[in-house]
Each structure stands twice: as structure tokens, then as C-alpha cells.
Short mmCIF file of C-alpha atoms in Angstrom, two decimals:
data_model
loop_
_atom_site.label_atom_id
_atom_site.label_comp_id
_atom_site.label_asym_id
_atom_site.label_seq_id
_atom_site.Cartn_x
_atom_site.Cartn_y
_atom_site.Cartn_z
CA MET H 1 154.57 -173.56 219.74
CA LYS H 2 151.16 -173.62 218.09
CA VAL H 3 151.00 -173.92 214.29
CA CYS H 4 148.48 -173.79 211.46
CA ILE H 5 148.72 -174.21 207.67
CA ILE H 6 146.29 -171.93 205.85
CA SER H 7 145.27 -171.82 202.18
CA ILE H 8 144.04 -168.51 200.75
CA LEU H 9 141.48 -169.17 197.99
CA GLY H 10 139.32 -166.98 195.78
CA ARG H 11 138.59 -165.76 192.29
CA PRO H 12 141.18 -163.62 190.48
CA ASN H 13 141.67 -160.10 191.81
CA VAL H 14 139.86 -160.46 195.15
CA GLY H 15 142.82 -159.37 197.29
CA LYS H 16 144.54 -162.65 198.20
CA SER H 17 148.10 -161.47 197.56
CA SER H 18 147.53 -158.11 199.22
CA LEU H 19 146.22 -159.88 202.32
CA LEU H 20 149.24 -162.20 202.49
CA ASN H 21 151.67 -159.29 202.13
CA LYS H 22 149.86 -157.36 204.85
CA ILE H 23 149.93 -160.28 207.28
CA ILE H 24 153.62 -161.11 206.89
CA LYS H 25 154.64 -157.45 206.47
CA TYR H 26 156.67 -158.17 203.33
CA ASP H 27 156.07 -157.63 199.58
CA LEU H 28 156.20 -161.32 198.79
CA ALA H 29 153.29 -161.86 196.40
CA ILE H 30 153.15 -159.44 193.48
CA VAL H 31 150.09 -157.21 193.27
CA SER H 32 148.29 -155.45 190.40
CA ASN H 33 144.78 -154.59 189.26
CA VAL H 34 145.06 -157.21 186.51
CA PRO H 35 143.21 -160.50 187.20
CA GLN H 36 145.33 -163.69 187.36
CA THR H 37 148.48 -161.82 188.39
CA THR H 38 149.46 -164.66 190.74
CA ARG H 39 150.56 -167.72 188.75
CA ASP H 40 152.23 -169.79 191.46
CA GLN H 41 151.51 -170.97 194.95
CA ILE H 42 153.31 -168.50 197.18
CA MET H 43 154.12 -169.61 200.72
CA GLY H 44 154.47 -166.94 203.39
CA VAL H 45 155.31 -167.60 207.04
CA TYR H 46 154.02 -165.52 209.95
CA THR H 47 155.65 -166.13 213.34
CA GLU H 48 154.58 -164.32 216.49
CA ASN H 49 155.56 -165.34 220.02
CA ASP H 50 154.17 -168.87 220.44
CA TYR H 51 152.38 -169.09 217.09
CA GLN H 52 153.49 -169.87 213.55
CA PHE H 53 151.12 -169.69 210.58
CA VAL H 54 152.09 -170.94 207.12
CA PHE H 55 149.98 -169.20 204.47
CA VAL H 56 149.64 -170.46 200.89
CA ASP H 57 148.55 -167.77 198.42
CA THR H 58 147.07 -169.33 195.29
CA PRO H 59 146.35 -168.30 191.70
CA GLY H 60 142.83 -166.96 191.21
CA ILE H 61 140.47 -169.79 190.24
CA HIS H 62 138.64 -169.11 186.98
CA LYS H 63 137.22 -170.76 183.87
CA PRO H 64 140.37 -171.66 181.93
CA LEU H 65 140.74 -170.57 178.31
CA ASN H 66 144.13 -172.21 177.67
CA LEU H 67 146.72 -174.59 179.13
CA LEU H 68 148.13 -171.82 181.32
CA GLY H 69 144.68 -171.29 182.86
CA GLU H 70 144.29 -175.02 183.47
CA SER H 71 147.71 -175.07 185.13
CA LEU H 72 146.80 -172.15 187.41
CA ASN H 73 143.55 -173.80 188.53
CA LYS H 74 145.37 -177.07 189.20
CA GLU H 75 147.95 -175.20 191.25
CA ALA H 76 145.26 -173.45 193.28
CA PHE H 77 143.16 -176.53 194.02
CA SER H 78 146.23 -178.56 195.01
CA SER H 79 146.64 -176.24 198.00
CA ILE H 80 143.45 -177.63 199.56
CA ASN H 81 145.25 -180.87 200.39
CA ASP H 82 147.14 -181.17 203.68
CA ILE H 83 146.08 -177.83 205.11
CA ASP H 84 144.43 -176.98 208.42
CA CYS H 85 142.25 -174.04 207.47
CA ILE H 86 140.88 -172.32 204.36
CA LEU H 87 140.39 -168.59 203.93
CA PHE H 88 137.89 -167.94 201.14
CA LEU H 89 138.14 -164.34 199.96
CA THR H 90 135.29 -162.47 198.29
CA PRO H 91 135.01 -158.68 197.84
CA VAL H 92 132.24 -156.78 199.62
CA ASN H 93 131.19 -155.00 196.43
CA GLU H 94 130.70 -158.12 194.28
CA GLU H 95 128.00 -160.78 194.25
CA ILE H 96 128.78 -164.49 194.58
CA LYS H 97 129.58 -165.49 191.00
CA SER H 98 130.07 -168.73 189.09
CA GLY H 99 133.80 -168.65 189.84
CA ASP H 100 133.05 -168.40 193.56
CA LYS H 101 130.60 -171.30 193.33
CA LEU H 102 133.23 -173.46 191.62
CA ILE H 103 135.50 -172.96 194.62
CA LEU H 104 132.71 -173.34 197.15
CA GLU H 105 131.75 -176.70 195.64
CA ARG H 106 135.34 -177.93 195.96
CA ILE H 107 135.64 -176.90 199.61
CA ALA H 108 132.10 -177.89 200.62
CA ASN H 109 133.34 -180.79 202.75
CA SER H 110 136.32 -178.97 204.25
CA LYS H 111 135.95 -178.68 208.02
CA ASN H 112 137.83 -175.52 208.88
CA LYS H 113 136.88 -172.74 206.50
CA ILE H 114 136.50 -169.03 207.06
CA ALA H 115 134.84 -166.58 204.68
CA VAL H 116 136.82 -163.36 204.48
CA ILE H 117 134.98 -160.36 203.03
CA SER H 118 137.70 -158.27 201.43
CA LYS H 119 137.98 -154.69 200.19
CA ILE H 120 135.49 -153.43 202.78
CA ASP H 121 136.69 -149.87 202.20
CA LEU H 122 134.68 -150.14 198.94
CA ALA H 123 131.42 -150.67 200.86
CA LYS H 124 129.05 -147.75 200.32
CA SER H 125 127.22 -148.40 203.60
CA PRO H 126 127.19 -150.88 206.51
CA ASP H 127 124.26 -152.55 204.76
CA ASP H 128 126.63 -153.72 202.02
CA ILE H 129 128.61 -155.75 204.55
CA SER H 130 125.42 -157.16 206.11
CA LYS H 131 124.11 -158.22 202.69
CA LYS H 132 127.42 -159.88 201.86
CA ILE H 133 127.42 -161.80 205.13
CA LYS H 134 123.87 -163.01 204.45
CA SER H 135 124.86 -164.22 200.95
CA LEU H 136 127.59 -166.38 202.51
CA GLU H 137 125.58 -167.95 205.31
CA GLU H 138 124.31 -170.89 203.22
CA PHE H 139 127.84 -172.21 202.58
CA ASN H 140 128.51 -173.49 206.11
CA PHE H 141 131.53 -171.41 207.01
CA GLN H 142 132.72 -171.67 210.62
CA LYS H 143 133.18 -167.91 210.67
CA ILE H 144 132.50 -164.95 208.38
CA ILE H 145 134.67 -161.89 208.92
CA SER H 146 135.55 -158.70 207.06
CA VAL H 147 139.02 -157.24 206.56
CA SER H 148 140.60 -154.15 205.10
CA ASN H 149 144.28 -153.96 204.20
CA LYS H 150 144.09 -150.32 205.28
CA ASN H 151 142.99 -151.29 208.79
CA ASP H 152 145.55 -153.09 210.95
CA LYS H 153 142.92 -153.92 213.57
CA SER H 154 140.97 -156.07 211.11
CA ILE H 155 144.15 -157.98 210.25
CA ASP H 156 144.88 -158.44 213.96
CA SER H 157 141.34 -159.78 214.42
CA LEU H 158 141.92 -162.32 211.63
CA ILE H 159 145.14 -163.48 213.29
CA GLU H 160 143.31 -163.93 216.60
CA ILE H 161 140.66 -166.06 214.88
CA LEU H 162 143.31 -168.22 213.21
CA LYS H 163 144.82 -168.93 216.61
CA GLU H 164 141.64 -170.88 217.38
CA TYR H 165 142.55 -173.32 214.58
CA SER H 166 146.19 -173.79 215.61
CA TYR H 167 147.55 -176.81 217.46
CA GLU H 168 150.62 -177.78 219.45
CA ALA H 169 153.55 -178.87 217.25
CA PRO H 170 157.19 -178.03 216.62
CA PRO H 171 157.58 -174.95 214.39
CA PHE H 172 157.88 -175.70 210.69
CA TYR H 173 160.47 -172.96 210.14
CA ASP H 174 162.91 -170.71 211.98
CA GLU H 175 161.53 -167.54 213.53
CA ASP H 176 162.94 -165.22 210.82
CA TYR H 177 161.90 -167.43 207.87
CA ILE H 178 159.48 -165.73 205.45
CA THR H 179 159.11 -167.92 202.35
CA ASP H 180 160.36 -170.96 200.48
CA LYS H 181 160.71 -168.93 197.28
CA SER H 182 164.25 -168.10 196.14
CA MET H 183 165.50 -164.62 195.27
CA ARG H 184 165.77 -165.84 191.67
CA PHE H 185 162.04 -166.62 191.69
CA MET H 186 161.24 -163.29 193.31
CA ALA H 187 163.31 -161.47 190.67
CA LYS H 188 161.20 -163.11 187.96
CA GLU H 189 158.02 -162.05 189.72
CA TYR H 190 159.17 -158.46 190.32
CA ILE H 191 159.98 -158.08 186.61
CA ARG H 192 156.55 -159.41 185.69
CA GLU H 193 154.87 -157.15 188.26
CA SER H 194 156.66 -154.11 186.86
CA ALA H 195 155.59 -154.98 183.31
CA ILE H 196 151.98 -155.70 184.30
CA ASN H 197 151.60 -152.41 186.13
CA LEU H 198 152.97 -150.39 183.21
CA LEU H 199 151.08 -152.14 180.41
CA THR H 200 147.39 -152.23 179.53
CA ASP H 201 144.69 -154.36 177.91
CA GLU H 202 145.47 -158.04 177.30
CA LEU H 203 149.24 -157.71 177.04
CA PRO H 204 149.91 -158.55 180.73
CA HIS H 205 148.30 -161.98 180.22
CA SER H 206 150.68 -162.66 177.32
CA ILE H 207 153.86 -162.11 179.33
CA ALA H 208 156.21 -164.72 180.75
CA VAL H 209 159.60 -164.07 182.31
CA GLU H 210 162.67 -166.30 182.35
CA VAL H 211 165.65 -165.44 184.55
CA GLN H 212 168.63 -166.83 182.67
CA ASP H 213 171.36 -165.70 185.07
CA PHE H 214 171.22 -164.74 188.75
CA ILE H 215 174.74 -163.93 189.86
CA GLU H 216 175.34 -163.02 193.51
CA GLU H 217 178.56 -161.17 194.23
CA GLU H 218 179.81 -159.56 197.41
CA ASP H 219 178.38 -156.11 196.71
CA ARG H 220 175.96 -156.67 193.83
CA ILE H 221 173.44 -159.01 192.22
CA THR H 222 173.49 -159.25 188.42
CA ILE H 223 170.37 -160.55 186.70
CA ASN H 224 169.92 -161.37 183.02
CA ALA H 225 166.30 -162.04 182.10
CA VAL H 226 164.06 -162.43 179.06
CA ILE H 227 160.46 -161.24 178.84
CA TYR H 228 158.45 -163.36 176.39
CA VAL H 229 155.34 -162.21 174.53
CA LYS H 230 153.10 -163.96 171.98
CA LYS H 231 153.29 -161.55 169.03
CA ASP H 232 155.77 -159.28 167.26
CA SER H 233 153.38 -156.35 167.74
CA GLN H 234 153.45 -156.97 171.50
CA LYS H 235 157.23 -156.97 171.44
CA GLY H 236 157.17 -153.46 169.99
CA ILE H 237 154.78 -152.25 172.69
CA LEU H 238 156.88 -153.83 175.43
CA ILE H 239 160.08 -152.23 174.19
CA GLY H 240 158.46 -148.84 173.48
CA LYS H 241 159.65 -145.90 171.43
CA GLY H 242 163.39 -145.54 171.84
CA ALA H 243 163.28 -148.47 174.32
CA SER H 244 161.38 -146.19 176.73
CA MET H 245 158.98 -148.83 178.06
CA ILE H 246 161.52 -151.59 178.65
CA LYS H 247 163.71 -149.05 180.46
CA LYS H 248 160.81 -148.13 182.78
CA ILE H 249 160.05 -151.79 183.43
CA GLY H 250 163.69 -152.47 184.22
CA THR H 251 164.08 -149.42 186.46
CA ASN H 252 160.98 -150.18 188.54
CA ALA H 253 161.88 -153.85 188.91
CA ARG H 254 165.51 -153.08 189.78
CA MET H 255 164.52 -150.55 192.45
CA LYS H 256 162.16 -153.03 194.10
CA MET H 257 164.75 -155.80 193.98
CA GLY H 258 167.35 -153.50 195.52
CA HIS H 259 165.00 -152.74 198.40
CA GLN H 260 163.76 -156.30 198.93
CA PHE H 261 167.15 -157.99 198.47
CA ASN H 262 169.04 -155.26 200.36
CA SER H 263 171.67 -155.16 197.63
CA LYS H 264 172.72 -153.22 194.57
CA VAL H 265 171.19 -154.82 191.47
CA THR H 266 172.21 -154.80 187.82
CA LEU H 267 169.28 -155.90 185.64
CA ASN H 268 169.60 -156.66 181.93
CA LEU H 269 166.36 -157.33 180.05
CA LYS H 270 165.64 -158.72 176.59
CA VAL H 271 162.30 -159.22 174.85
CA LYS H 272 161.54 -162.28 172.71
CA VAL H 273 158.50 -163.70 170.92
CA SER H 274 157.18 -167.18 171.72
CA ASN H 275 154.00 -167.50 169.67
CA LYS H 276 152.29 -170.39 171.43
CA TRP H 277 153.84 -170.48 174.90
CA ILE H 278 150.49 -170.05 176.63
CA ASN H 279 149.26 -173.37 175.13
CA ASP H 280 152.57 -175.23 174.93
CA LYS H 281 153.33 -177.75 177.69
CA SER H 282 157.09 -177.59 177.25
CA ALA H 283 157.08 -173.78 177.27
CA LEU H 284 154.86 -173.69 180.36
CA LYS H 285 157.27 -176.05 182.10
CA LYS H 286 160.21 -173.87 181.05
CA PHE H 287 158.57 -170.86 182.69
CA GLY H 288 157.71 -172.82 185.83
CA TYR H 289 154.00 -173.46 185.19
CA ASN H 290 153.80 -177.24 185.37
#
């Protein structure tokens, strides 16, 4: 067996989670159009014939405005240690920004690093891709490639390139293993994903989810969870008129859990206010952001 451990790095909202999900063919990392959706390192395992790749999806690296932001950056940069290859994602339709340069400085001395130009379906012409490649040439990447999550061939090409960085070793995990994350963790993330995709403005950044009970029975999983927000006014928005919004959030999350967990799911949601959780170390630890 040949193996490789790969860290996926980039600014918020550049397509890291979408790429991971596409590679492993499973909705593991939650996805939305809201920056900083990913708050944890998410490990996904791809096994094919004689190869096994362990991918680590990371929170988007950004200039932190609070303790949560500092925690997310720390989580992302910690993934650089003990890995074999780095995928640095940057969208075709965006210039190299200060956030990119922060990452590029940190990985400057990393040996095996590949620049991945993402979202190439947004390119207006082939020249856009050429210009993007040129802007990356000064950063000493071993390879610069482009991918589209809508094009399986580009994903296959990425896998073939990663095989060049693999080495002989016993497999880290069984052939059917996908992730180290528990169903309880995934339930928390699916609830947060549902809320993020139904809400607007800054409210998604103010949300934290705590799964208080995860009860597995023979024919059903029962989940009791609390969604926390920072303000009373946000609580009203999250619940909605006649509890309409919280019902939508619950329905969408429950349907996804049922599909992903292959089980009937009962989901009970509550909404609470925690004024300073985003800057409170004990609260961040409670929600899993150490």
C-alpha cells in the first residue's frame, strides 16, 4: 500500500470543503457560501486499490477578530505539522490577497506543496487561468493545477498527481473507513450547516451548536441539541414567526442526518442566548473550539 497525508489550506470560502467531499464521495465537511463555515479540522480518508490518502480539511485562515477566530487559525496551522503534502487552494477569479500571503509565508519552507486553482468554472476565459498560474509561480510550488468540482476528470488528475507524493507503508485505516469524526459531531455540524444556509448577514457567525443527547436505538437515533446565539434579537430571528425558521432548520438537518446515518432520526432543537461565547475560553471549549 502507498499512503500520503495531505493538508488542504486556504482562505475562507475558497472551496476546501467542497473539494474534500468530492474526493471522498461523501458529504463530510459542511458547505455554504458563508466564509469560515469550517471550524474544525475534518479528516477524510480516500482509499483506492493500492493507495490511501488521508486529507485534513482546515478552517479558512483569516485575520482574527475574536478568540474564536484565533482558535480557527491555530487549528488550521496545526495541520501543517506531520503531513506529507500541502494543497493550497485559491479561486481562479480572485487575486492573491493578504490572507493568502499569510498562509504562503507559513508554508514557504514546506517541501511538498501544490497550488490548486479552484472554482475554474468561474473563469471568463482561458486567459484567467493563465494569469492565475503566473501569479502563483513566484511561490515555489512543485505543481500548479486547476480543478472544478463539476468536472470529475480534474479531480482524477489531482489524485494521479498525489500518487507521486505517496510512499510505501501499511494503511492507516481500513478500506471502508471515511473519517475519525463521530456521528454526534456530524449531527452538530449538519444542524449548523442547515442554520447557516437558511440565515443571512452576520447571524451565521454568531451560531454555535451543542448536542446534549445522542441516543442510538435499534431503529432510530434521537438527538437533543441547543443552538446558541449572542443576542436576544438573534434568538427571535432563529426561531422565526410561529417557530417557522427553527422548524425549517430542524427539518433540513434531520433529512440530511437520516440520509447520511442511514437511520430514522428524531431531532429536538432549542435556542439559547450566550452573550459572549465567541470571546469566552470556557464557552469555546464547551463547543469544541479549543
